[in-house]
Coordinates of C-alpha atoms in Angstrom, one line a residue:
M1 CA 40.2 25.8 -15.0
N2 CA 42.9 26.9 -12.6
G3 CA 45.1 24.4 -10.8
D4 CA 46.4 21.0 -11.8
A5 CA 44.2 18.6 -13.9
Y6 CA 44.5 14.9 -14.8
D7 CA 43.5 14.1 -18.4
L8 CA 41.5 10.9 -18.2
R9 CA 41.3 10.6 -22.0
H10 CA 45.1 10.4 -22.7
D11 CA 46.3 9.3 -19.3
T12 CA 48.6 12.4 -19.0
Y13 CA 49.1 14.8 -16.2
Q14 CA 49.2 18.4 -17.2
S15 CA 49.0 21.9 -15.7
T16 CA 46.3 24.1 -17.0
T17 CA 48.3 27.2 -15.9
L18 CA 51.3 26.5 -18.2
P19 CA 51.9 29.0 -21.0
P20 CA 51.5 28.1 -24.6
L21 CA 54.2 25.9 -26.2
N22 CA 55.4 28.8 -28.4
V23 CA 56.7 30.8 -25.4
D24 CA 60.4 31.6 -25.7
K25 CA 62.1 29.6 -23.0
A26 CA 65.3 31.6 -23.2
K27 CA 63.4 34.7 -22.0
H28 CA 61.7 32.6 -19.3
P29 CA 64.3 30.3 -17.7
E30 CA 62.1 29.9 -14.7
L31 CA 59.7 27.8 -16.8
E32 CA 62.3 25.3 -17.8
Q33 CA 61.8 23.3 -14.7
A34 CA 58.0 23.3 -15.1
F35 CA 58.4 21.8 -18.6
H36 CA 60.6 19.0 -17.4
S37 CA 59.1 18.2 -13.9
P38 CA 58.6 14.5 -13.2
R39 CA 55.1 13.1 -13.5
P40 CA 53.5 12.5 -10.0
S41 CA 52.9 9.0 -9.0
S42 CA 49.4 7.4 -9.3
F43 CA 49.2 7.1 -5.6
V44 CA 49.7 10.8 -5.1
R45 CA 47.1 11.6 -7.8
A46 CA 44.6 9.2 -6.2
F47 CA 45.2 10.7 -2.8
D48 CA 45.1 14.4 -3.8
T49 CA 42.1 14.2 -6.2
A50 CA 38.5 14.1 -5.2
S51 CA 36.3 15.6 -7.8
H52 CA 32.6 16.5 -8.2
S53 CA 32.6 18.0 -11.6
T54 CA 34.0 17.1 -15.1
R55 CA 34.2 19.0 -18.3
S56 CA 35.6 17.6 -21.6
G57 CA 37.0 14.6 -19.7
I58 CA 39.2 16.7 -17.4
M59 CA 38.7 16.0 -13.7
T60 CA 39.3 18.8 -11.2
V61 CA 41.8 18.1 -8.4
R62 CA 40.3 18.6 -4.9
R63 CA 42.0 18.9 -1.5
P64 CA 41.6 16.4 1.3
N65 CA 39.1 18.8 2.9
D66 CA 36.9 18.3 -0.1
V67 CA 37.0 14.5 0.4
L68 CA 35.9 15.0 4.0
R69 CA 33.1 17.3 3.0
I70 CA 31.8 14.8 0.4
L71 CA 32.0 12.0 3.0
L72 CA 30.0 14.1 5.5
R73 CA 27.5 14.8 2.8
V74 CA 27.1 11.1 2.1
I75 CA 26.7 10.3 5.8
S76 CA 24.2 13.1 6.2
R77 CA 22.1 11.7 3.3
V78 CA 22.2 8.2 4.8
F79 CA 21.2 9.5 8.2
Y80 CA 18.2 11.5 6.8
G81 CA 17.2 8.5 4.7
L82 CA 17.0 6.3 7.8
I83 CA 14.8 8.5 9.9
P84 CA 11.1 8.9 9.5
S85 CA 10.2 11.6 7.0
F86 CA 8.2 13.7 9.4
I87 CA 11.2 13.9 11.7
E88 CA 13.5 14.6 8.8
T89 CA 11.4 17.6 7.9
R90 CA 11.7 19.0 11.4
L91 CA 15.4 18.5 11.6
R92 CA 16.0 20.2 8.2
H93 CA 13.7 23.1 9.4
D94 CA 11.8 22.7 6.1
S95 CA 8.3 23.9 5.9
P96 CA 7.0 22.6 2.5
K97 CA 3.6 23.7 1.4
P98 CA 1.0 21.0 2.1
A99 CA 0.3 19.0 -1.0
K100 CA -3.1 19.7 -2.6
L101 CA -5.5 16.8 -1.8
Q102 CA -6.8 14.9 -4.7
P103 CA -10.6 14.3 -4.9
T104 CA -10.0 10.6 -4.0
A105 CA -7.6 11.4 -1.1
Y106 CA -10.1 10.0 1.4
L107 CA -9.6 6.6 -0.2
D108 CA -5.9 6.7 0.6
G109 CA -6.8 7.6 4.2
M110 CA -9.2 4.7 4.5
R111 CA -6.6 2.4 3.0
G112 CA -4.0 3.7 5.6
L113 CA -6.4 3.2 8.5
A114 CA -7.3 -0.3 7.3
A115 CA -3.6 -1.3 7.0
F116 CA -3.0 0.0 10.5
C117 CA -5.9 -2.1 11.9
V118 CA -4.6 -5.2 10.1
F119 CA -1.2 -4.6 11.8
I120 CA -2.9 -4.3 15.2
C121 CA -4.8 -7.5 14.4
H122 CA -1.7 -9.5 13.6
M123 CA 0.0 -8.2 16.7
S124 CA -2.8 -9.1 19.1
Y125 CA -4.5 -12.2 17.6
Q126 CA -1.5 -14.3 18.7
V127 CA -2.0 -13.3 22.3
F128 CA -5.7 -12.9 22.7
W129 CA -8.8 -14.6 21.2
I130 CA -10.0 -11.6 19.2
T131 CA -12.1 -13.6 16.7
F132 CA -15.1 -13.9 19.0
G133 CA -17.8 -11.3 19.5
F134 CA -19.1 -9.7 22.6
G135 CA -21.4 -12.0 24.6
Q136 CA -20.4 -15.3 22.8
G137 CA -19.9 -18.4 24.9
E138 CA -20.4 -18.8 28.7
P139 CA -21.5 -15.8 30.7
G140 CA -18.5 -13.5 31.3
E141 CA -16.3 -15.4 28.8
N142 CA -16.4 -12.7 26.1
A143 CA -17.6 -9.6 28.0
W144 CA -14.8 -7.1 27.5
P145 CA -15.9 -3.7 26.2
I146 CA -13.2 -3.8 23.5
Q147 CA -15.2 -6.7 22.0
L148 CA -18.3 -4.6 21.4
P149 CA -19.4 -4.1 17.8
I150 CA -17.6 -1.2 16.0
V151 CA -15.1 -0.9 18.9
K152 CA -13.6 -4.3 17.9
L153 CA -12.8 -3.0 14.3
F154 CA -9.7 -1.4 15.7
Y155 CA -8.1 -4.8 15.8
S156 CA -10.1 -6.7 13.2
G157 CA -8.2 -7.8 10.1
P158 CA -10.8 -9.5 7.7
P159 CA -13.1 -6.5 7.4
M160 CA -10.1 -4.3 6.5
V161 CA -9.1 -6.7 3.8
A162 CA -12.6 -6.4 2.3
I163 CA -12.2 -2.6 2.4
F164 CA -8.8 -3.0 0.6
F165 CA -10.4 -4.9 -2.2
V166 CA -13.4 -2.5 -2.7
I167 CA -11.0 0.5 -2.8
S168 CA -8.8 -1.3 -5.3
G169 CA -11.8 -2.0 -7.5
Y170 CA -13.0 1.6 -7.3
A171 CA -9.6 3.2 -7.9
L172 CA -8.7 0.9 -10.8
S173 CA -12.0 1.5 -12.5
L174 CA -12.5 5.3 -12.1
K175 CA -10.4 6.4 -15.1
P176 CA -11.5 3.6 -17.4
L177 CA -15.1 4.4 -16.6
K178 CA -14.7 8.1 -17.4
Q179 CA -13.2 7.1 -20.8
M180 CA -16.1 4.6 -21.4
R181 CA -18.7 7.3 -20.7
A182 CA -16.9 9.8 -23.0
R183 CA -16.5 7.1 -25.7
Q184 CA -12.8 7.6 -25.7
Y185 CA -12.1 4.0 -26.6
D186 CA -8.6 4.6 -28.0
G187 CA -7.6 6.2 -24.7
L188 CA -9.3 3.4 -22.8
M189 CA -7.1 0.8 -24.5
V190 CA -4.0 2.7 -23.6
T191 CA -5.2 3.0 -20.0
L192 CA -5.9 -0.7 -19.7
S193 CA -2.7 -1.7 -21.4
S194 CA -0.6 0.5 -19.1
A195 CA -2.5 -0.7 -16.0
T196 CA -2.1 -4.4 -16.9
F197 CA 1.6 -3.9 -17.7
R198 CA 2.5 -2.1 -14.4
R199 CA 0.2 -4.0 -12.1
S200 CA 2.6 -6.9 -11.4
F201 CA 5.6 -4.6 -10.9
R202 CA 3.5 -2.5 -8.5
L203 CA 2.4 -5.4 -6.4
F204 CA 5.3 -7.8 -6.5
L205 CA 8.5 -5.8 -6.6
P206 CA 8.0 -4.4 -3.0
C207 CA 7.2 -7.9 -1.8
F208 CA 10.4 -9.3 -3.3
A209 CA 12.3 -6.6 -1.4
S210 CA 10.5 -7.1 1.9
T211 CA 10.8 -10.9 1.8
F212 CA 14.5 -10.7 0.7
L213 CA 15.0 -8.5 3.8
V214 CA 13.5 -11.2 5.9
G215 CA 16.0 -13.7 4.5
V216 CA 18.8 -11.3 5.4
L217 CA 17.5 -10.9 8.9
A218 CA 17.3 -14.7 9.2
Q219 CA 20.9 -15.0 8.2
L220 CA 21.7 -12.4 10.9
N221 CA 20.1 -14.9 13.4
L222 CA 17.3 -12.5 14.4
F223 CA 14.7 -15.1 13.6
E224 CA 16.7 -17.9 15.2
I225 CA 17.0 -15.8 18.4
T226 CA 13.2 -15.4 18.6
A227 CA 12.3 -18.9 17.3
K228 CA 11.7 -20.3 20.8
F229 CA 9.4 -17.4 21.8
S230 CA 7.4 -17.8 18.5
Q231 CA 6.3 -21.2 19.7
D232 CA 5.7 -20.3 23.4
T233 CA 2.0 -21.0 24.1
Y234 CA 2.3 -19.5 27.5
F235 CA 2.7 -16.0 26.1
L236 CA 1.2 -16.5 22.6
R237 CA -2.0 -18.1 23.9
A238 CA -4.4 -17.8 21.0
H239 CA -2.6 -18.4 17.7
L240 CA 0.9 -19.4 16.6
E241 CA 2.3 -18.0 13.3
S242 CA 4.9 -19.8 11.3
H243 CA 8.4 -18.4 11.9
C244 CA 10.8 -17.8 9.0
W245 CA 13.3 -20.7 8.6
T246 CA 17.0 -19.9 9.1
A247 CA 19.1 -21.7 6.5
P248 CA 22.6 -23.0 7.3
S249 CA 24.2 -20.7 4.8
P250 CA 23.3 -17.6 2.8
Y251 CA 23.4 -19.6 -0.5
I252 CA 20.8 -22.0 0.7
Q253 CA 18.7 -19.2 2.2
F254 CA 18.8 -17.3 -1.2
W255 CA 17.6 -20.3 -3.2
H256 CA 14.9 -21.1 -0.6
W257 CA 13.7 -17.5 -0.9
A258 CA 13.8 -17.7 -4.8
N259 CA 11.7 -20.9 -4.8
E260 CA 9.2 -19.3 -2.4
M261 CA 8.9 -16.2 -4.7
F262 CA 8.4 -18.5 -7.7
D263 CA 5.4 -20.1 -5.9
F264 CA 4.3 -16.6 -4.7
V265 CA 4.0 -15.1 -8.2
H266 CA 1.5 -17.2 -10.2
P267 CA -2.1 -16.4 -11.2
W268 CA -3.0 -20.0 -11.9
D269 CA -4.3 -21.1 -8.5
W270 CA -7.4 -19.5 -7.1
F271 CA -6.8 -20.9 -3.6
I272 CA -7.4 -17.8 -1.5
F273 CA -4.3 -18.4 0.7
G274 CA -2.1 -19.6 -2.1
G275 CA 0.2 -16.6 -1.7
S276 CA 1.1 -17.3 1.9
V277 CA 4.8 -17.9 2.0
D278 CA 7.3 -18.8 4.8
Y279 CA 8.9 -15.4 4.7
D280 CA 5.6 -13.6 5.5
R281 CA 2.3 -15.4 5.9
H282 CA 0.4 -12.1 5.7
L283 CA 1.2 -11.7 2.0
W284 CA -1.6 -14.0 0.8
T285 CA -3.6 -10.9 -0.2
I286 CA -1.1 -9.8 -2.8
P287 CA -1.6 -12.6 -5.4
T288 CA -5.3 -12.4 -4.7
E289 CA -5.2 -8.7 -5.5
F290 CA -3.2 -9.4 -8.7
R291 CA -5.6 -12.1 -10.0
S292 CA -8.6 -10.0 -9.1
S293 CA -7.1 -7.0 -10.9
M294 CA -6.6 -8.9 -14.0
V295 CA -10.2 -10.1 -14.0
L296 CA -11.3 -6.6 -13.4
F297 CA -9.4 -5.3 -16.4
L298 CA -11.0 -8.0 -18.5
T299 CA -14.4 -6.9 -17.2
H300 CA -13.6 -3.3 -18.3
L301 CA -13.2 -4.6 -21.8
M302 CA -16.4 -6.5 -21.7
V303 CA -18.6 -3.6 -20.5
A304 CA -16.7 -0.8 -22.2
R305 CA -19.3 -0.1 -24.9
M306 CA -22.4 -0.9 -22.9
R307 CA -25.0 1.7 -21.9
P308 CA -24.7 2.7 -18.2
G309 CA -27.8 0.8 -17.2
V310 CA -26.8 -2.3 -19.0
R311 CA -23.3 -2.1 -17.6
L312 CA -24.7 -1.9 -14.0
L313 CA -27.0 -4.8 -14.7
S314 CA -24.2 -6.9 -16.1
L315 CA -22.1 -6.3 -13.1
L316 CA -24.9 -7.2 -10.7
L317 CA -25.3 -10.5 -12.6
L318 CA -21.5 -11.2 -12.3
I319 CA -21.7 -10.6 -8.5
Y320 CA -24.7 -13.0 -8.3
W321 CA -22.6 -15.5 -10.2
A322 CA -19.6 -15.0 -8.0
I323 CA -21.7 -15.6 -4.9
H324 CA -22.5 -19.1 -6.1
W325 CA -18.8 -19.8 -6.6
D326 CA -17.7 -18.4 -3.3
R327 CA -15.5 -15.8 -4.9
W328 CA -15.9 -13.1 -2.3
E329 CA -12.8 -11.2 -3.5
M330 CA -14.2 -10.7 -7.0
I331 CA -17.5 -9.6 -5.5
L332 CA -15.6 -6.8 -3.7
F333 CA -13.7 -5.7 -6.8
W334 CA -16.8 -5.7 -9.0
S335 CA -18.6 -3.8 -6.2
G336 CA -15.9 -1.1 -6.3
L337 CA -16.5 -0.9 -10.1
I338 CA -20.2 -0.3 -9.4
L339 CA -19.5 2.4 -6.8
A340 CA -17.2 4.2 -9.3
E341 CA -20.0 4.1 -11.9
L342 CA -22.5 5.5 -9.4
H343 CA -20.0 8.2 -8.5
L344 CA -19.8 9.3 -12.1
I345 CA -23.5 9.2 -12.4
S346 CA -23.8 11.5 -9.4
A347 CA -21.0 13.8 -10.8
A348 CA -23.0 14.1 -14.0
H349 CA -25.8 15.7 -12.0
G350 CA -23.4 18.1 -10.3
E351 CA -23.7 16.1 -7.0
G352 CA -20.3 14.5 -7.1
S353 CA -16.9 15.4 -5.8
A354 CA -14.9 18.3 -7.3
G355 CA -13.0 17.3 -10.3
A356 CA -15.3 14.5 -11.2
M357 CA -17.6 16.6 -13.3
P358 CA -17.5 16.1 -17.1
P359 CA -15.8 18.9 -19.0
S360 CA -17.8 22.0 -19.7
S361 CA -17.5 21.3 -23.4
A362 CA -19.4 18.1 -22.8
V363 CA -22.4 19.7 -21.2
G364 CA -25.1 20.9 -23.3
A365 CA -26.3 24.5 -22.8
G366 CA -29.6 24.8 -21.2
T367 CA -29.7 21.1 -20.2
P368 CA -28.8 21.1 -16.5
H369 CA -30.0 17.5 -16.0
M370 CA -28.2 16.0 -19.0
Y371 CA -24.6 15.7 -20.1
F372 CA -23.4 15.1 -23.6
N373 CA -20.3 13.5 -24.9
A374 CA -19.1 16.3 -27.2
G375 CA -21.0 15.6 -30.4
H376 CA -22.6 12.4 -29.3
K377 CA -26.1 11.7 -28.1
T378 CA -27.2 12.1 -24.5
Q379 CA -25.6 9.3 -22.4
W380 CA -27.6 9.9 -19.2
H381 CA -30.9 11.5 -18.2
P382 CA -32.3 11.1 -14.7
R383 CA -35.7 10.1 -15.8
Y384 CA -34.2 6.9 -17.2
F385 CA -32.8 5.6 -13.9
R386 CA -34.3 7.5 -11.1
P387 CA -33.6 4.7 -8.5
L388 CA -29.9 4.7 -9.5
A389 CA -29.8 8.5 -9.1
M390 CA -31.1 8.0 -5.6
L391 CA -28.5 5.3 -4.9
S392 CA -25.7 7.5 -6.2
G393 CA -26.4 10.2 -3.6
R394 CA -29.1 12.4 -4.8
R395 CA -31.2 13.6 -1.8
P396 CA -33.5 16.6 -1.9
N397 CA -33.1 17.5 1.8
P398 CA -29.5 18.2 3.0
R399 CA -30.4 17.3 6.6
A400 CA -32.1 14.1 5.5
S401 CA -29.2 13.3 3.3
R402 CA -26.8 13.8 6.2
Y403 CA -28.8 11.4 8.4
F404 CA -29.1 8.9 5.6
W405 CA -25.4 8.6 5.0
W406 CA -24.5 8.6 8.7
A407 CA -27.0 5.8 9.2
N408 CA -25.4 3.9 6.3
F409 CA -21.9 4.4 7.6
I410 CA -22.8 3.3 11.2
C411 CA -24.7 0.3 9.8
G412 CA -21.7 -0.6 7.7
L413 CA -19.4 -0.5 10.8
Y414 CA -21.8 -2.7 12.7
L415 CA -22.0 -5.3 9.9
A416 CA -18.2 -5.2 9.6
S417 CA -18.0 -6.3 13.2
Y418 CA -19.5 -9.6 12.4
P419 CA -17.3 -12.1 14.3
D420 CA -14.8 -14.2 12.5
D421 CA -15.7 -17.2 14.6
A422 CA -19.1 -18.3 16.0
G423 CA -21.1 -15.5 14.6
H424 CA -24.2 -17.7 14.7
L425 CA -23.8 -17.9 18.5
T426 CA -23.1 -14.2 19.1
P427 CA -25.9 -12.0 20.3
G428 CA -26.8 -9.3 17.8
Y429 CA -25.6 -11.4 14.8
R430 CA -27.6 -14.7 15.2
F431 CA -30.4 -13.4 13.0
L432 CA -28.1 -12.1 10.3
T433 CA -26.4 -15.5 10.1
R434 CA -29.6 -17.0 8.5
F435 CA -29.1 -14.9 5.4
I436 CA -25.6 -16.1 4.6
P437 CA -25.6 -18.1 1.4
P438 CA -24.7 -21.7 1.9
Y439 CA -22.0 -21.3 -0.8
Y440 CA -19.7 -19.3 1.5
S441 CA -17.0 -21.5 3.0
E442 CA -16.0 -18.6 5.3
K443 CA -19.3 -17.4 6.7
H444 CA -18.0 -14.1 8.2
R445 CA -16.9 -12.9 4.7
F446 CA -20.5 -12.4 3.6
W447 CA -21.6 -9.6 5.9
Q448 CA -18.1 -8.1 6.2
S449 CA -18.1 -7.8 2.4
I450 CA -21.5 -6.0 2.4
A451 CA -20.2 -3.8 5.2
A452 CA -17.1 -2.7 3.2
V453 CA -19.2 -1.7 0.2
Q454 CA -21.7 0.1 2.4
I455 CA -18.9 2.0 4.3
I456 CA -17.2 3.2 1.1
W457 CA -20.5 4.0 -0.5
A458 CA -21.5 6.2 2.4
V459 CA -18.1 8.0 2.6
N460 CA -18.0 8.5 -1.1
N461 CA -21.3 10.4 -1.0
A462 CA -20.8 12.4 2.2
D463 CA -18.2 15.2 2.4
F464 CA -18.7 15.4 6.2
L465 CA -17.4 11.8 6.4
K466 CA -14.5 12.3 4.0
K467 CA -12.9 15.0 6.3
Y468 CA -12.2 12.3 8.9
F469 CA -10.0 10.5 6.3
T470 CA -8.2 13.5 5.0
T471 CA -6.5 14.6 8.3
P472 CA -2.7 14.8 8.1
V473 CA -2.2 11.7 10.3
V474 CA -4.6 9.6 8.4
Q475 CA -3.2 10.8 5.1
Y476 CA 0.3 9.9 6.3
L477 CA -0.9 6.4 7.1
G478 CA -2.3 6.2 3.6
K479 CA 1.0 7.3 2.1
I480 CA 2.8 4.4 3.9
S481 CA -0.1 1.9 3.8
F482 CA 1.5 -0.6 1.4
S483 CA 4.8 -0.6 3.3
L484 CA 3.0 -0.8 6.6
Y485 CA 1.3 -3.9 5.4
L486 CA 4.7 -5.4 4.2
M487 CA 6.8 -4.4 7.2
H488 CA 4.6 -5.2 10.2
G489 CA 5.1 -9.0 10.0
P490 CA 9.0 -8.9 9.9
V491 CA 9.1 -6.3 12.7
I492 CA 6.8 -8.2 14.9
H493 CA 8.7 -11.5 14.4
T494 CA 12.1 -9.9 15.2
F495 CA 12.0 -6.8 17.3
G496 CA 8.5 -7.6 18.7
Y497 CA 9.4 -11.1 19.8
L498 CA 12.6 -9.8 21.4
I499 CA 11.1 -7.2 23.6
M500 CA 7.8 -8.8 24.5
P501 CA 9.2 -11.5 26.9
K502 CA 11.5 -8.9 28.5
I503 CA 8.6 -6.5 29.2
W504 CA 6.5 -9.3 30.5
A505 CA 9.4 -10.2 32.8
L506 CA 9.0 -6.7 34.3
T507 CA 5.3 -6.5 34.5
G508 CA 4.6 -10.1 35.4
T509 CA 2.0 -12.4 34.1
D510 CA 0.4 -13.9 37.2
T511 CA -2.8 -11.8 36.8
R512 CA -4.8 -10.8 33.8
W513 CA -4.2 -7.1 34.2
R514 CA -0.4 -7.6 34.5
F515 CA -0.4 -9.8 31.4
E516 CA -2.4 -7.2 29.5
L517 CA -0.3 -4.4 30.8
G518 CA 2.8 -6.1 29.5
F519 CA 1.2 -6.5 26.1
F520 CA 0.2 -2.8 26.1
C521 CA 3.7 -1.7 26.9
S522 CA 5.1 -4.0 24.2
A523 CA 2.7 -2.5 21.7
C524 CA 3.8 1.0 22.6
C525 CA 7.3 0.0 21.5
I526 CA 6.4 -2.1 18.4
I527 CA 4.0 0.4 16.8
P528 CA 6.6 3.2 16.4
A529 CA 9.2 0.6 15.1
V530 CA 6.7 -0.6 12.5
I531 CA 5.8 2.9 11.4
W532 CA 9.5 3.8 11.2
A533 CA 10.3 0.8 9.1
A534 CA 7.3 1.4 6.8
D535 CA 8.3 5.1 6.3
V536 CA 11.9 4.1 5.3
F537 CA 10.7 1.3 3.1
T538 CA 8.2 3.6 1.3
R539 CA 11.0 6.0 0.3
V540 CA 13.7 3.4 -0.4
V541 CA 11.7 0.7 -2.1
D542 CA 8.0 1.4 -2.7
D543 CA 8.3 4.8 -4.4
K544 CA 11.2 3.6 -6.5
A545 CA 9.2 0.5 -7.6
V546 CA 6.4 2.7 -8.9
R547 CA 8.9 4.9 -10.8
F548 CA 10.7 1.8 -12.2
A549 CA 7.4 0.4 -13.5
R550 CA 6.7 3.7 -15.3
W551 CA 10.2 3.9 -16.7
L552 CA 10.2 0.3 -17.9
E553 CA 6.8 0.8 -19.6
E554 CA 8.2 3.9 -21.4
K555 CA 11.1 1.8 -22.6
C556 CA 9.0 -1.0 -23.9
I557 CA 6.1 0.6 -25.6
V558 CA 5.9 1.8 -29.1
H559 CA 5.6 5.6 -29.3

């Protein structure tokens, strides 16, 4: 190295350009001063050094311009980290190659759209009575076109929660089922062990971060400023959500948050809304997701060595049992498991998605309707379960198949529109209400659960439907779906509650169209803010939580 260097190991300042000590000083008197120059002060060294590289403990001295360059680099990274990723790409003039879509990418898209609809629901159900269906009540009372079946799904939350749970059951079961069918039981145990270990970190760590952020915002008085509006029934005419409490000090706020998180993370209570905490009432689905995932993993163990037909029959019996116990969330998870099994059955016949087929070494030559497990007996033959082969998507006529899956998809959307309130009084759904089992405490969950299964079943078997959920915008929503679910509540209760009264002051509220115009303009401001927050949260917290869970697992397991 050229230039001065500070030796951190021996706390000595030395010049790397000095000659060796055996140089004859009499022949070089100009070097005498260099050997006896005073040691610079620590202040000068601290001011003059700014390093970015080390070697053998020696730190290179940098000029003040280098300090400025490093500072600008840090500011640049912070700036790019706080803007949405799609804007960052344009500012950097990057044109990365689009990532190759996975065979199950459409499920990510469906999850993203569902999360967005839940956000719209929570933004609008405080202002409007959105839980009633079209035509319910007195003539003209619920007669707006946006209340029509299928149309109303854009702002309906409960059907989307059902879709969440079916997708979770499907995604968590696909790999274990492949290993069951291939009789890879050792690999199955590793898969289930890993999934069980990482599940709590995957679900709860981002929630810790989002609710802690809510506590910070509360201490910044953002919740105190909007507290009055949060209870204003003139503007919030339909439903009032609990507002985060602002503690007198950060210390009290922290311990209040810690106690709430202690109650939030526990699998011992099957009360469906047990995970609803003061910091975000919308998070009740997370403990429910965790408990249901644990039961699903236990189910994987139970059915691992069963024959496919026996496995499906066992799952149907479990669903029938869950109906009697009003456990609609487990019905959805087990239904996702069944859909994954049917998908693999379809793939075994060459009818499934790309990448889902068994390996070529597992397929017997000259047996196009059978697949073998590399040295094992035949696991599946269509003549054994022809009805199941039909259910899993086998249709002889492509046009008939297309009509069949379109009909199933549309029927699922119609059933998903079953009103949350007064479905038995809503035209078009009165007849369906008769078939709801008496065990259901929340009547709307029954048909909405069936609808979620039917929708995902249809999309899973129809490539022409999958393309609607693999567009760039929908895939982006899928990428930020979890963060979108976590961030929309805090943003609505802070930024949303700040701008809504101001916009209504401009538009007026004396007529219905003025009131709705003010809400629409507010939504146009809140939606970008929520997407922005979700994008940043995904990169800063959610992605890192996933990597942390994997890192921790690697550190804990025995190799």
